[in-house]
Structure formats: C-alpha cells, structure tokens
Short mmCIF file of the C-alpha atoms (twelve columns), coordinates in Angstrom:
data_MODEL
# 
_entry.id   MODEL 
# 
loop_
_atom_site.group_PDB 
_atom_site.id 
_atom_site.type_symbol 
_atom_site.label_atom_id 
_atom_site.label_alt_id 
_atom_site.label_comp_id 
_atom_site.label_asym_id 
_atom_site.label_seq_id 
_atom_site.Cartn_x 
_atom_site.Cartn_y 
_atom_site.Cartn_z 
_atom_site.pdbx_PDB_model_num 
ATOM 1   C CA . UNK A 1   0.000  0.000   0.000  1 
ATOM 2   C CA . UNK A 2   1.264  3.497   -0.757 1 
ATOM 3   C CA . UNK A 3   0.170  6.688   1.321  1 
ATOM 4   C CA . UNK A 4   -0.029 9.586   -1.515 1 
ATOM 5   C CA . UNK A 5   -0.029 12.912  0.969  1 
ATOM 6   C CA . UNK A 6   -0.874 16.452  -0.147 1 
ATOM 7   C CA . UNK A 7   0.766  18.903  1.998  1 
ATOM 8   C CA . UNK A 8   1.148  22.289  1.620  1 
ATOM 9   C CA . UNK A 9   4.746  24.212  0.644  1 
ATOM 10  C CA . UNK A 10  6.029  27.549  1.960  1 
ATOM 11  C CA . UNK A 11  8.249  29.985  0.251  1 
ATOM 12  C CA . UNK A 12  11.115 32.494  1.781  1 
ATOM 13  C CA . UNK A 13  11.199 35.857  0.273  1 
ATOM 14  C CA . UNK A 14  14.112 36.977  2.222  1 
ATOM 15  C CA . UNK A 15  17.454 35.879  -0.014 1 
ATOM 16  C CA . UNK A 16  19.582 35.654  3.388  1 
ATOM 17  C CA . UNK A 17  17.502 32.742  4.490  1 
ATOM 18  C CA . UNK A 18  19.562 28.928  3.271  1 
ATOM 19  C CA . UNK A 19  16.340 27.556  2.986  1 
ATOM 20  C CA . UNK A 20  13.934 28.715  -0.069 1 
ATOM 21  C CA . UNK A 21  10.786 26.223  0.606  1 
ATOM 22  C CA . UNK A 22  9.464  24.318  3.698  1 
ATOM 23  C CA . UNK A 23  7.119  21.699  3.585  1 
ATOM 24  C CA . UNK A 24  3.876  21.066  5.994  1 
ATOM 25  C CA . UNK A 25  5.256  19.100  8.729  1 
ATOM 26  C CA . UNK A 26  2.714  15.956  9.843  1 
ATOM 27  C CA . UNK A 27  4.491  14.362  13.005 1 
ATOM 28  C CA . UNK A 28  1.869  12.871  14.168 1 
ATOM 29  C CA . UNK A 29  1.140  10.739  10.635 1 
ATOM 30  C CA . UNK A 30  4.659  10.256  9.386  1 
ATOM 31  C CA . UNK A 31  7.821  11.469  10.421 1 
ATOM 32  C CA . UNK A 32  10.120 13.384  8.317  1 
ATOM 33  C CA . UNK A 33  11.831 11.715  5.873  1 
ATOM 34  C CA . UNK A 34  10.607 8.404   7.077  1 
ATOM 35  C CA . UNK A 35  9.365  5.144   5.320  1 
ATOM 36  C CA . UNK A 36  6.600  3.994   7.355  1 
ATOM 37  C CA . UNK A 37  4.087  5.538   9.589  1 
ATOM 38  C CA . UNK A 38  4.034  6.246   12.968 1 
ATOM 39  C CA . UNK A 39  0.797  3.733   13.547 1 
ATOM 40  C CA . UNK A 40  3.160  0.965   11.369 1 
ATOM 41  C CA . UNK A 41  6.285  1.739   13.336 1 
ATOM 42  C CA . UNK A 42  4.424  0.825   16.620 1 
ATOM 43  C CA . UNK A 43  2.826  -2.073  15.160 1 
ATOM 44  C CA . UNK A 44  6.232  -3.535  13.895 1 
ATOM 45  C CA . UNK A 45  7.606  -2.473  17.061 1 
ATOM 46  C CA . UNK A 46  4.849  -4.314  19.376 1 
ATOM 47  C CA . UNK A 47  5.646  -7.746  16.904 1 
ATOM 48  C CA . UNK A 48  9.667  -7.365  16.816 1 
ATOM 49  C CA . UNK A 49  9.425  -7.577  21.277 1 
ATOM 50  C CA . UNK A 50  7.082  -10.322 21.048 1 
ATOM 51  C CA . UNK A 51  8.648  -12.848 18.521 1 
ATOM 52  C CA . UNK A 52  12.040 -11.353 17.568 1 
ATOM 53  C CA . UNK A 53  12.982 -11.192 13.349 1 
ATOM 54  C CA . UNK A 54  12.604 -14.138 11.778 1 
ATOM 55  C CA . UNK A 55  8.924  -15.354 13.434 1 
ATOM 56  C CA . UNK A 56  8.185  -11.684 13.910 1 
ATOM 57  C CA . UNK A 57  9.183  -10.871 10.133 1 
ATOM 58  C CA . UNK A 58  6.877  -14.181 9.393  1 
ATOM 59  C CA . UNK A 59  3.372  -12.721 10.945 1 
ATOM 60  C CA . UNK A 60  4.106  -9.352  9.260  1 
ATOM 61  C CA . UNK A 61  4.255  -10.507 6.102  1 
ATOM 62  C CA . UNK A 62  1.333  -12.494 7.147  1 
ATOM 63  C CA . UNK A 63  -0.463 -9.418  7.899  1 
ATOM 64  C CA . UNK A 64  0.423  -7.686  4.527  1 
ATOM 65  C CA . UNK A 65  3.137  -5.794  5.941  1 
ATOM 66  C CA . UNK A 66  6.162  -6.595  3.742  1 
ATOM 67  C CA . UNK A 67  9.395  -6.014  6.824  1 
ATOM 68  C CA . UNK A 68  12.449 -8.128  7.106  1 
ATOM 69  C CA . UNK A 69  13.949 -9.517  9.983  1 
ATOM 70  C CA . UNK A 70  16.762 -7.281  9.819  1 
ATOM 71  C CA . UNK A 71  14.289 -4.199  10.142 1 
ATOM 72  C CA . UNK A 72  12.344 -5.240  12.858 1 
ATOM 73  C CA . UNK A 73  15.734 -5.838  14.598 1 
ATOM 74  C CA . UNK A 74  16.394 -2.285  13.685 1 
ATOM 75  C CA . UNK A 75  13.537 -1.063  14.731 1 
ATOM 76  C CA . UNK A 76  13.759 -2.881  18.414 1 
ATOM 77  C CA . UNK A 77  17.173 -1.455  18.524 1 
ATOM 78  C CA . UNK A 78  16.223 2.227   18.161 1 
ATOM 79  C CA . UNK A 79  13.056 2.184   20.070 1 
ATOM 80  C CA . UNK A 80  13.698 4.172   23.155 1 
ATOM 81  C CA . UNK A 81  13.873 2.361   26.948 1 
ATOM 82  C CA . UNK A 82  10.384 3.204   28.468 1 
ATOM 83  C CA . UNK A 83  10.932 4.432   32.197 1 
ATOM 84  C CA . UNK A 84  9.081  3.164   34.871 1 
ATOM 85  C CA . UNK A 85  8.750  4.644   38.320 1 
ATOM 86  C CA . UNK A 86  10.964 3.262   40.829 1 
ATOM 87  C CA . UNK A 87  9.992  0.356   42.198 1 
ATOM 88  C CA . UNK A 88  8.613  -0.176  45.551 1 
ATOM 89  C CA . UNK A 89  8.715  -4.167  46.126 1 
ATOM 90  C CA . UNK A 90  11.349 -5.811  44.847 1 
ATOM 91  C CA . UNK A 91  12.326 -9.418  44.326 1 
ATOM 92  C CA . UNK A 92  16.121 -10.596 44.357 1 
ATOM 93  C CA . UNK A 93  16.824 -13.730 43.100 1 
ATOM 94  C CA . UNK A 94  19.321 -15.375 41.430 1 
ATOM 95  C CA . UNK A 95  20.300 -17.188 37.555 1 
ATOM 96  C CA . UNK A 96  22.760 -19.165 36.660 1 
ATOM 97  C CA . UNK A 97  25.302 -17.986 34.026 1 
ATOM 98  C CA . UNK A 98  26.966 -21.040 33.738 1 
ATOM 99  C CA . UNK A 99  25.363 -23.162 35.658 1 
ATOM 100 C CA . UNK A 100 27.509 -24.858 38.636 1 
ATOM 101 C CA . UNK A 101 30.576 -22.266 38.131 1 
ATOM 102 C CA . UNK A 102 29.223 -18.653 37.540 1 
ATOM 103 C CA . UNK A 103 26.022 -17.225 39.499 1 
ATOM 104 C CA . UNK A 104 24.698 -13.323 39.124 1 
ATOM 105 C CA . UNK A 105 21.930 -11.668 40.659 1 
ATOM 106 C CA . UNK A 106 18.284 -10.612 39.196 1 
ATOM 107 C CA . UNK A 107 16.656 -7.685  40.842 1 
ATOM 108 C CA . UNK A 108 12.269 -7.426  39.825 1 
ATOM 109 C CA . UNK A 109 9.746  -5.042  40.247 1 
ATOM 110 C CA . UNK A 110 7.491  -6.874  41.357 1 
ATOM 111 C CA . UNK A 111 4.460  -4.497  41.607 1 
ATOM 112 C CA . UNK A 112 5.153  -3.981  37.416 1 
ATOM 113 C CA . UNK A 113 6.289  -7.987  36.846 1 
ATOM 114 C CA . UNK A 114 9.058  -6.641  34.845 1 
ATOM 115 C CA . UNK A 115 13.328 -6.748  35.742 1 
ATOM 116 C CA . UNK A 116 14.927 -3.962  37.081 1 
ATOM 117 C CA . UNK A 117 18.459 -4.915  36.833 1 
ATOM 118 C CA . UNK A 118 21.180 -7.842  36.548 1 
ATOM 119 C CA . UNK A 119 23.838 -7.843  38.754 1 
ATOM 120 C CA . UNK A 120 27.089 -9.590  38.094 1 
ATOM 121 C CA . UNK A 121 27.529 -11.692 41.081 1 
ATOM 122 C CA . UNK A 122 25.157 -13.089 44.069 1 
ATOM 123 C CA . UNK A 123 27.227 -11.662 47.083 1 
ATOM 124 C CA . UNK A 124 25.842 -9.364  50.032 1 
ATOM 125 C CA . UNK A 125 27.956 -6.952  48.952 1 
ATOM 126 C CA . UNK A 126 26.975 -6.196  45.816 1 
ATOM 127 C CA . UNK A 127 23.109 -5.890  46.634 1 
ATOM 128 C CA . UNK A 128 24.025 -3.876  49.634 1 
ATOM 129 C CA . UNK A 129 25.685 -1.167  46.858 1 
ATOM 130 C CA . UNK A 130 22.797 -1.283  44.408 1 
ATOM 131 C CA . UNK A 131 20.078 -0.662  47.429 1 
ATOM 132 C CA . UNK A 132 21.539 3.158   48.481 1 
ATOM 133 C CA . UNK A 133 20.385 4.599   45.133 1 
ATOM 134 C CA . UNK A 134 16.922 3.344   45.213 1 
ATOM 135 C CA . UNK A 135 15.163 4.394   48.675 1 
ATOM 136 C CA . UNK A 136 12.089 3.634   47.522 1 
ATOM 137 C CA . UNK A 137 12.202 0.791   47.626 1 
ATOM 138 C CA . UNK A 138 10.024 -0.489  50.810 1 
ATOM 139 C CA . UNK A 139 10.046 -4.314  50.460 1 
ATOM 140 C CA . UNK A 140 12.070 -6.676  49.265 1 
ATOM 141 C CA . UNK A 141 11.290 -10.346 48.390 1 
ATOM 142 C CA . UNK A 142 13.942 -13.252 47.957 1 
ATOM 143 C CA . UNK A 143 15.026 -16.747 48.329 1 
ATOM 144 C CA . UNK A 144 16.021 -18.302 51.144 1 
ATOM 145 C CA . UNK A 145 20.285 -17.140 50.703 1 
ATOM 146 C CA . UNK A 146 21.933 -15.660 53.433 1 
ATOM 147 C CA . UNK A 147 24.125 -13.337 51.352 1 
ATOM 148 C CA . UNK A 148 20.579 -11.557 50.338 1 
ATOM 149 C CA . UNK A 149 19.803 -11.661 53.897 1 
ATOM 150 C CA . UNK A 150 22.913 -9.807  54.840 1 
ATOM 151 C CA . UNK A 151 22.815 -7.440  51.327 1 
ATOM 152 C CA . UNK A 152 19.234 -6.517  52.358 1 
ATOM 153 C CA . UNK A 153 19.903 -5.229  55.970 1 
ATOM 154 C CA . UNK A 154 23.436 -3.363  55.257 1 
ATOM 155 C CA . UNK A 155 21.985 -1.723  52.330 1 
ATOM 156 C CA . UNK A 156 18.679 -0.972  53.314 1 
ATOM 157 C CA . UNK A 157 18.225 -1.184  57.252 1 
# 
C-alpha cells in the first residue's frame, strides 16, 4: 500500500535565508523523511518484542506488511527504553550464568512484573551497593540465601 499525501509548501522571500521552501510538517502521521508511519512503526515495534525477526518478520508478512527480519531488529534497537517509576517491592533472586561455576543476581519489580536490573555476582555486597540509590524501595522479596539476607539489611536497614 502506498500513502499519496498532499501537503502544503512555503516559500522564503528573504534571499539571506539557506532555505527557499518548507514543507507542511505531519508528526503525528509520518515522520520526516521516514518510510513507514508512525501507527506501522508501533505495530512492527509491538511484533519485533514479542517474537524477535525471523517469526516476527513471518506474521508481518502475514499481515500484509512486507518487513524483514533485519528491520524489525532495527527497529527494536532504536526504540527508546520506556521508564518506569521506581519500584517499591522488589524481588532478588538469582540465575545461573553457567550453571555450577558462575552465578549473578536478578533484581524485579514486582508491583510492574518486569526486571529492574542484573547484577554480576550473588554476594551481600553487591546488593548492599545497588540498594543506596533506590530508597524507595520499601520491600524486598527473595530466596532463602543468606548473602541476600545480609545485602538486604546493610543496604537498606
């Protein structure tokens, strides 16, 4: 499908000025200079999080919307981080890297059921660093380790 738009030009009298014409701007249909509109950005957007390029690149063109892989990757990669408010329960837990030699720790907001942050190692230390810069947090959830146990109350007593 092609989008044929009609938008209206402006001229500069004054010879001083490096631009002669401008052009209507429509932000909130299609950016400038773009390829796709803003409603088919988020669309692609929405699939490329949910099933990645190849599957996501598969429904699309499913859908009659003709996207590679390699787009939707690119458009994943320049979407920008949504921020969430800081959390107020969190969960600490921890994942194996490779499992039986290399452990890190995972740090949820629970309230939002989304991750927060990784950290690179499961000791009381490192929690106890990462807790200072988030006072709002008010409870924390976690397994049953004693370095969390330790982390928890020097950080956030």
């Amino acid at each position: 499908m092609r989008l044929r738009l009609q938008v209206r030009r402006f001229f500069c009298d004054k010879p001083a000025c490096p631009r002669r014409t401008f052009a209507e701007p429509l932000p909130d249909l299609v950016p400038a200079h773009a390829q796709r509109t803003v409603r088919l950005t988020r669309t692609l957007e929405t699939i490329g999080f949910a099933l990645g390029s190849a599957a996501g690149a598969r429904l699309a063109h499913q859908l009659h919307m003709r996207v590679s892989g390699t787009t939707l990757l690119h458009i994943i990669r320049t979407t920008p981080m949504r921020q969430h408010p800081p959390p107020t329960v969190l969960g600490v837990g921890d994942f194996a890297l490779c499992k039986g030699r290399t452990y890190g720790t995972t740090l949820l907001d629970l309230e939002r059921c989304c991750p927060i942050d990784l950290l690179p190692d499961r000791t009381a230390a490192t929690l106890a660093t990462w807790l200072p810069d988030h006072p709002t947090v008010q409870i924390i959830t976690r397994d049953r380790a004693l370095d969390y146990v330790r982390g928890a109350t020097d950080g956030a007593p």
